[in-house]
Amino acid sequence: MTRTIPALRLDGIVKTFPGVRALDDVSFEVLPGEVHALMGENGAGKSTLMKVLGGLYQPDAGRIMVGEETVVMATPLEAKTKGIIFIHQELSLATELSVAENIYLGELPRKAFGRVDWRQLFDQTDAILGKLRVGFDARTRVGDLSIANQQMVEIARALTHDAKAVIFDEPTASLTDAEKVVLFDVIADLKADGVGIIYISHRMEEIFRITDRITVLRDGQYRGTVATADTDEEAVTQMMIGRALDLSRNESHHTRGDVALEVRGLSCGKLFQDVGFEVRRGEVLGFYGLVGAGRTEIAETLFGLRDPSAGQILLNGEEVRVHSPADAIARGISLVPEDRKGQGLVLGMNCRDNMTLPQVDDLKAGPFVAEGAEVAIFDQYRDRLDIRTPGWRQLVGNLSGGNQQKIVIGKWLSMKPDVLILDEPTRGIDVGSKSEIHKLIRELAAQGYAVIVISSEMPEVLHVADRIVAMYAGRIMRTFLSDEVTEDSLIQAISGLGEDRPAVPA
Amino acid sequence: MQAGALSNALKKGAIWGFIVLELVFFSVAGEYLSLSDKAFMDLDNMLLLFKQSAPIGIIAMGMTIVMINGNIDLSVGATFAIAAIILLDSMTWPILAGLGDWVIPVSWLLALAAGTALGALNGLIVWKTGVDAFIVTLGSMLGYRGIVFMFNGENPTSHLNWTLVDFAEAQVLGLHTATWFLLGVTLAIWYLMTRTVHGRNAYAIGDNREAAVNAGIRVGPHMMVNFMIIGFLAALSAVVFYSESGSVNPNDGQLYELWVITAVVLGGTKITGGAGNIVGTFGGVLAIQLLRKGLGHIGADTSTVNLVIGLILIAVLILDRQLNVKGKEALKT
């Protein structure tokens, strides 16, 4: 039997940083025409490995082979010329330039005297875009495209090179389901062309949908490669975290108290219309729906970041108007925002100052900050939430995603809110910390908080919520009890296929 | 972590190391090049240095807050000139003539109130329109300067009050009045930034404005207060300086904004906001004044001084960047 030559092969890669062995003898290979998932918790070494592959870090030992050639990549440009192309989670495009200029950035076709050959540029670009079957042309300004289409521009850029291996790093993080389908089609095309693909993602459903093999890293070490068809989520999770994970349904909705928050007929322009629901103390209300269904916008309205165009908000039975986050906080509504780093934390500040940020004003002694009281609060919530940090002086930017999220949660718990809203509480958090956050959310409800959890992950809402609100295009389609709902009915509801719509005759 | 701590220490200490370097250099070079036979590090010379640092230094303290806050104020030089004119001119107003020497505190208050009001106007526009502070204060820099010229054309505004001059030239415990003001302002702003809620919030807003909003901090009013503080300090700087000199030209204070920003950046404040400290700014102010004075001491002319300071500013920023990059890599594991 002749062995296929791998498109890309890593052999015994070692990379150490002062005090840490970030990669310890990691080897794996990607075959041409294969989609190979690379999985591991945050800190398992995936990013370091990709930086080695991208020419950003030099390995201390080991070798990288592209086809039959051993390569040394000293710079990112060299990696690119060797045919290793990255599609990053964060896009790096010049938004004011056209699609064509972005795709050929640095390599614009030229005529005499250094003039740009625009015709050739646009023709070449349109040819590539045609292959991708996208709905925009070479002359479109990149800033006018959706995130998904911008990602297509990045992919098109990869296709201009003779790509041997394409690495997708969390490519679906900001895509809608429909956009995902388009992306997966493109990946299938690349695969058919014999390109090796490394697919990095935390989302199990995607991994099992499109990959051929899965390689798992843990603590910088290679933990094995399995064929996707021969394994399941549980087994992979166990490889990643070294133990089994609790992902059962939540069946404990019996500790409900009074209504803490009630919303009647709330609308905000085109974002969402006529939304009504209630949350009781001791209950977790899940909001499930597609990106753009209006879930985050409802949370932002409750938190005073948007003004509603109609409707009422009732807190403990009394109608309130919330004009600003300061208002919301004063009335006992707290929001753990979707974008932890962009909206929730001041990364350059230490843990303590982040945690007490909304209440330093209440803690002051005369005109001065009461640092002793702040440390006391930090210590209390560090212990209660099990936040792992060397001390309060640690900058929040240096913590792991899970611990950062706990700082945000601690920040709001220390304000003693009535209603706690968590928007995508486990986004970008590794599997181990994820289950800790889930457990924490359940505990908070048990302690009598009214909790709202917005999530795009079905297992998450099923696991933490007592009741699930399904949203579609700015409207609430249905509200389910989590132990009664079926996955099918939930998916139907969030796709706008609810029973209140007439079925299309065959 | 150790590499990060080292680079931090380096960064914090860098400005003081630079000052020591300047002192040594000018002392040694002064022996050979200086026309005067006085040593550079003569006590009187150093006391004078503090005094001469005051006009830029007092404004720099305000600029540090505004820059940590993520904004900038380019109008300080023009505010300085307006406050100076109000100070000197108001002492000749007939309506205040009956006050005798009591006109002094009244004129001071008028000048300080004017500075605060001009700062408030900047802050209000930044808050209510959301236009970048750079653009807003670029506009008000031109506008305020226009007001200065409208007042008296190209002519200087002069008034000497000898009681005031005596006060301004006094030396208490060896330090000049201006130096006391600089030290007082430095201490007050240092307290504000390190010990108070307002200071804490200034850092938070500069580092991540959205997170600050989400934490319930009222960002607009906060920024306006900072613009009022810097307006007040620009006026205070004028009050301290013109109490002694007694004559203001319509061009006075021009380019002050750039000297002030240079001092603040040399002192380690990030131009993008979120980081910086008052003690560093104090060092930056001293370093610039030392350089101007030292180069004068060894016989260089003004154009050389500007060239050298420009080069040093760029060199410092390159060094800072290098240290930052190293710190980051060490933290990534």
Short mmCIF file of C-alpha atoms in Angstrom, two decimals, chain B residues 182-297:
data_model
loop_
_atom_site.label_atom_id
_atom_site.label_comp_id
_atom_site.label_asym_id
_atom_site.label_seq_id
_atom_site.Cartn_x
_atom_site.Cartn_y
_atom_site.Cartn_z
CA LEU B 182 4.08 73.39 40.84
CA LEU B 183 4.71 71.14 43.85
CA GLY B 184 1.25 71.80 45.27
CA VAL B 185 -0.48 70.99 41.99
CA THR B 186 1.65 67.87 41.50
CA LEU B 187 0.76 66.60 44.96
CA ALA B 188 -2.94 67.38 44.56
CA ILE B 189 -3.22 65.69 41.18
CA TRP B 190 -1.16 62.75 42.37
CA TYR B 191 -3.65 62.29 45.19
CA LEU B 192 -6.52 62.67 42.78
CA MET B 193 -5.18 59.99 40.46
CA THR B 194 -3.98 57.44 42.99
CA ARG B 195 -6.37 57.77 45.89
CA THR B 196 -9.75 58.91 44.65
CA VAL B 197 -12.61 57.33 42.78
CA HIS B 198 -12.33 60.00 40.10
CA GLY B 199 -8.74 58.97 39.41
CA ARG B 200 -9.59 55.27 39.34
CA ASN B 201 -12.40 55.91 36.89
CA ALA B 202 -10.09 58.00 34.68
CA TYR B 203 -7.86 54.97 34.15
CA ALA B 204 -10.82 52.65 33.55
CA ILE B 205 -12.39 54.94 30.96
CA GLY B 206 -9.09 55.43 29.15
CA ASP B 207 -8.38 51.71 29.06
CA ASN B 208 -11.82 50.45 28.06
CA ARG B 209 -14.53 53.01 27.68
CA GLU B 210 -17.28 50.51 26.92
CA ALA B 211 -16.54 48.46 30.03
CA ALA B 212 -16.59 51.66 32.07
CA VAL B 213 -20.04 52.56 30.69
CA ASN B 214 -21.23 49.04 31.48
CA ALA B 215 -19.98 49.42 35.02
CA GLY B 216 -22.31 52.38 35.44
CA ILE B 217 -19.65 55.11 35.26
CA ARG B 218 -21.01 58.33 33.73
CA VAL B 219 -18.28 58.81 31.19
CA GLY B 220 -19.40 62.13 29.66
CA PRO B 221 -19.55 64.17 32.88
CA HIS B 222 -16.34 62.53 34.03
CA MET B 223 -14.49 63.68 30.93
CA MET B 224 -15.94 67.15 31.23
CA VAL B 225 -14.58 67.45 34.77
CA ASN B 226 -11.15 66.55 33.47
CA PHE B 227 -11.32 69.23 30.79
CA MET B 228 -12.33 71.71 33.49
CA ILE B 229 -9.34 70.65 35.57
CA ILE B 230 -6.91 71.17 32.71
CA GLY B 231 -8.54 74.52 31.83
CA PHE B 232 -8.19 75.58 35.44
CA LEU B 233 -4.55 74.50 35.53
CA ALA B 234 -3.73 76.29 32.25
CA ALA B 235 -5.16 79.44 33.84
CA LEU B 236 -3.31 78.80 37.10
CA SER B 237 -0.10 78.46 35.12
CA ALA B 238 -0.78 81.86 33.51
CA VAL B 239 -1.64 83.40 36.87
CA VAL B 240 1.63 82.20 38.39
CA PHE B 241 3.76 83.31 35.44
CA TYR B 242 2.21 86.69 34.66
CA SER B 243 1.94 87.78 38.26
CA GLU B 244 5.67 88.24 37.93
CA SER B 245 6.17 89.34 34.32
CA GLY B 246 3.26 91.77 34.03
CA SER B 247 3.07 91.75 30.24
CA VAL B 248 1.46 89.28 27.86
CA ASN B 249 1.99 89.12 24.09
CA PRO B 250 -0.83 87.71 21.95
CA ASN B 251 1.54 84.95 20.84
CA ASP B 252 2.38 83.83 24.37
CA GLY B 253 1.66 80.23 25.16
CA GLN B 254 1.91 79.14 21.55
CA LEU B 255 3.34 75.61 21.22
CA TYR B 256 2.80 75.10 24.97
CA GLU B 257 0.44 72.25 24.14
CA LEU B 258 3.26 70.46 22.35
CA TRP B 259 5.78 70.97 25.14
CA VAL B 260 3.25 69.77 27.64
CA ILE B 261 2.37 66.67 25.64
CA THR B 262 6.08 65.95 25.14
CA ALA B 263 6.65 66.08 28.88
CA VAL B 264 3.67 63.84 29.59
CA VAL B 265 4.71 61.25 27.00
CA LEU B 266 8.33 61.30 28.20
CA GLY B 267 6.92 60.63 31.66
CA GLY B 268 5.40 57.37 30.46
CA THR B 269 1.74 58.20 29.84
CA LYS B 270 0.26 56.21 26.98
CA ILE B 271 -1.03 58.39 24.18
CA THR B 272 -3.92 55.94 23.71
CA GLY B 273 -4.97 56.31 27.35
CA GLY B 274 -5.40 53.96 30.28
CA ALA B 275 -1.86 54.18 31.62
CA GLY B 276 0.41 56.85 33.00
CA ASN B 277 1.34 58.48 36.27
CA ILE B 278 1.84 61.91 37.77
CA VAL B 279 5.30 61.25 39.20
CA GLY B 280 6.49 60.27 35.72
CA THR B 281 5.05 63.46 34.27
CA PHE B 282 6.91 65.45 36.94
CA GLY B 283 10.09 63.74 35.80
CA GLY B 284 9.26 64.45 32.17
CA VAL B 285 8.79 68.15 32.91
CA LEU B 286 12.11 68.34 34.77
CA ALA B 287 13.91 66.40 32.03
CA ILE B 288 12.77 68.82 29.34
CA GLN B 289 13.60 71.90 31.35
CA LEU B 290 17.02 70.44 32.23
CA LEU B 291 17.68 69.83 28.57
CA ARG B 292 16.69 73.35 27.55
CA LYS B 293 18.72 74.86 30.33
CA GLY B 294 21.67 72.54 29.93
CA LEU B 295 21.99 73.07 26.22
CA GLY B 296 21.82 76.80 26.86
CA HIS B 297 24.53 76.38 29.50
#
